[in-house]
Coordinates of C-alpha atoms in Angstrom, one line a residue:
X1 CA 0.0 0.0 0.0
X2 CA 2.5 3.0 -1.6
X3 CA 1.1 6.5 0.0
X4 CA 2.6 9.2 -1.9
X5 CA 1.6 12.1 0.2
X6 CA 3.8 15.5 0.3
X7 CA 4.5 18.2 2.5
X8 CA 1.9 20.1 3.3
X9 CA -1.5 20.3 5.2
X10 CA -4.4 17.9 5.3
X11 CA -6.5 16.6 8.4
X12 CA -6.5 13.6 10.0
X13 CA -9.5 11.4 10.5
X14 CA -9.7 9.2 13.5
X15 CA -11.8 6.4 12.8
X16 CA -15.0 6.7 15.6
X17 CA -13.1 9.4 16.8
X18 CA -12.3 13.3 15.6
X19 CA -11.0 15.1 12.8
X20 CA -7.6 16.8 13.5
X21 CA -5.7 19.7 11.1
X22 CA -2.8 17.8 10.0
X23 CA 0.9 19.2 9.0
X24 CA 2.2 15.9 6.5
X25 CA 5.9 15.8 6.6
X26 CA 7.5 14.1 3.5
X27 CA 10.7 15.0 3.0
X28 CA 14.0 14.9 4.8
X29 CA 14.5 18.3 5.4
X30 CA 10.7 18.5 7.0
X31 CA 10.5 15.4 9.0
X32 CA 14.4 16.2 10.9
X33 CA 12.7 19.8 11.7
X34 CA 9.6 17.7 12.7
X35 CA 8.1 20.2 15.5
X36 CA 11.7 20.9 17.0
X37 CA 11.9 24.6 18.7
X38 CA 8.2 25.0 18.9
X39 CA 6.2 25.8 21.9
X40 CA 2.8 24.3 20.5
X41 CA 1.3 22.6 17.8
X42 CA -2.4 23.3 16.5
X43 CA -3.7 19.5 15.2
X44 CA -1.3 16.9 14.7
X45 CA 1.9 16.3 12.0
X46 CA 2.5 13.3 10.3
X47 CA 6.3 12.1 10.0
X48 CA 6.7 9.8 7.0
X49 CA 8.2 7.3 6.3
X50 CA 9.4 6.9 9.9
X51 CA 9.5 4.4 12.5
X52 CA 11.2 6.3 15.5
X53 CA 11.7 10.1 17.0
X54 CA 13.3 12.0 19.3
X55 CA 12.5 14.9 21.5
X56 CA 16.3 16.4 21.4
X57 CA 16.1 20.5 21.5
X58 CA 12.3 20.1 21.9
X59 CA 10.2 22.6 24.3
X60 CA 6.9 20.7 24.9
X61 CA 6.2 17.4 26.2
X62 CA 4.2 15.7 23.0
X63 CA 1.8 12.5 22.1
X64 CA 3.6 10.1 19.5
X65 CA 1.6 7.2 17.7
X66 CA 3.3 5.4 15.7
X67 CA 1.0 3.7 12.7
X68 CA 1.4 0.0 10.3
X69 CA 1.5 0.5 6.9
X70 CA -2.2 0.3 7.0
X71 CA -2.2 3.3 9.2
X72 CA -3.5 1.5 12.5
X73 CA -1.8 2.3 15.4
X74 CA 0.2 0.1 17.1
X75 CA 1.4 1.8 19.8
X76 CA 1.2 5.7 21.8
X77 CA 3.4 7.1 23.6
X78 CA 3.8 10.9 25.6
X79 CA 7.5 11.8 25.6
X80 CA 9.0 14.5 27.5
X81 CA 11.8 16.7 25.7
X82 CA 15.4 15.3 26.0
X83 CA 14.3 11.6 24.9
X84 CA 15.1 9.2 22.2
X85 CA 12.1 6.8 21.0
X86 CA 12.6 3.1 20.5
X87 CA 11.5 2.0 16.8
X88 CA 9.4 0.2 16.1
X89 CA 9.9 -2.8 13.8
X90 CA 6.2 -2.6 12.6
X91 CA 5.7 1.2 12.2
X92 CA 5.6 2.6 8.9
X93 CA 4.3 6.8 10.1
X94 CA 4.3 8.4 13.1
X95 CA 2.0 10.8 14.0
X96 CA 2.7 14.0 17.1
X97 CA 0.7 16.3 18.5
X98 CA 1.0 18.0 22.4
X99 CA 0.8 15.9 24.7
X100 CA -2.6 14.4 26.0
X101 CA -4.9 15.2 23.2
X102 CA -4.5 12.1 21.5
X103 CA -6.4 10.1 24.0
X104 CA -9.4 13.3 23.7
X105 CA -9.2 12.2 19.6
X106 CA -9.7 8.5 20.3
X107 CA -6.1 7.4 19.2
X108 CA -5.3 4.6 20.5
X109 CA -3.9 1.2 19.8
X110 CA -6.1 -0.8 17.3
X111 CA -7.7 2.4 15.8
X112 CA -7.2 2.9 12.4
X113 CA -6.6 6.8 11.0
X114 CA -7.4 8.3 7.2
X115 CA -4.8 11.1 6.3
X116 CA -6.9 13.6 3.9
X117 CA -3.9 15.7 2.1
X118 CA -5.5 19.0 1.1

């Protein structure tokens, strides 16, 4: 299942959950800047292809899922800043947002998402 989104905007659907405003990061250069030196995020981005992160020079504590190829997640996680994520094997995306909003959109493991690029 080849997803060939871009950078950009979109909004992610939680399946029996909420909608969420959605920064996609594609390419190198976006996905290393990720949501480094920010002090909040409005709605969630989407780091692909990636299967780990890291909070290094972050200023917020944030939410990470981490998503199949299917884009179910398999497993959430809220990391403070200063820490380095295990991969994981399976996980194909990874989604973060600030932390403890993900639980309020119904992400959780099992729950499949729907990234709308717009």
């Amino acid at each position: 299942m080849g997803r060939r989104w871009q950078d950009g905007r979109g909004e992610l659907v939680v399946h029996g959950g909420a909608t969420v405003p959605l920064e996609i990061a594609t390419s190198y250069r976006a996905r290393t800047r990720g949501l480094l030196g920010r002090d909040a995020v409005h709605g969630a981005i989407l780091l692909s292809p990636a299967n780990s992160i890291h909070t290094f020079r972050m200023r917020i504590p944030i939410d990470v899922a981490y998503l199949d190829q299917n884009l179910v997640v398999i497993a959430v996680r809220t990391m403070k800043p200063g820490r380095l994520g295990a991969p994981r094997v399976r996980a194909r995306h990874v989604l973060e947002a600030e932390a403890g909003v993900m639980e309020g959109w119904g992400v959780r493991v099992g729950v499949r998402v729907t990234v709308e690029a717009g």
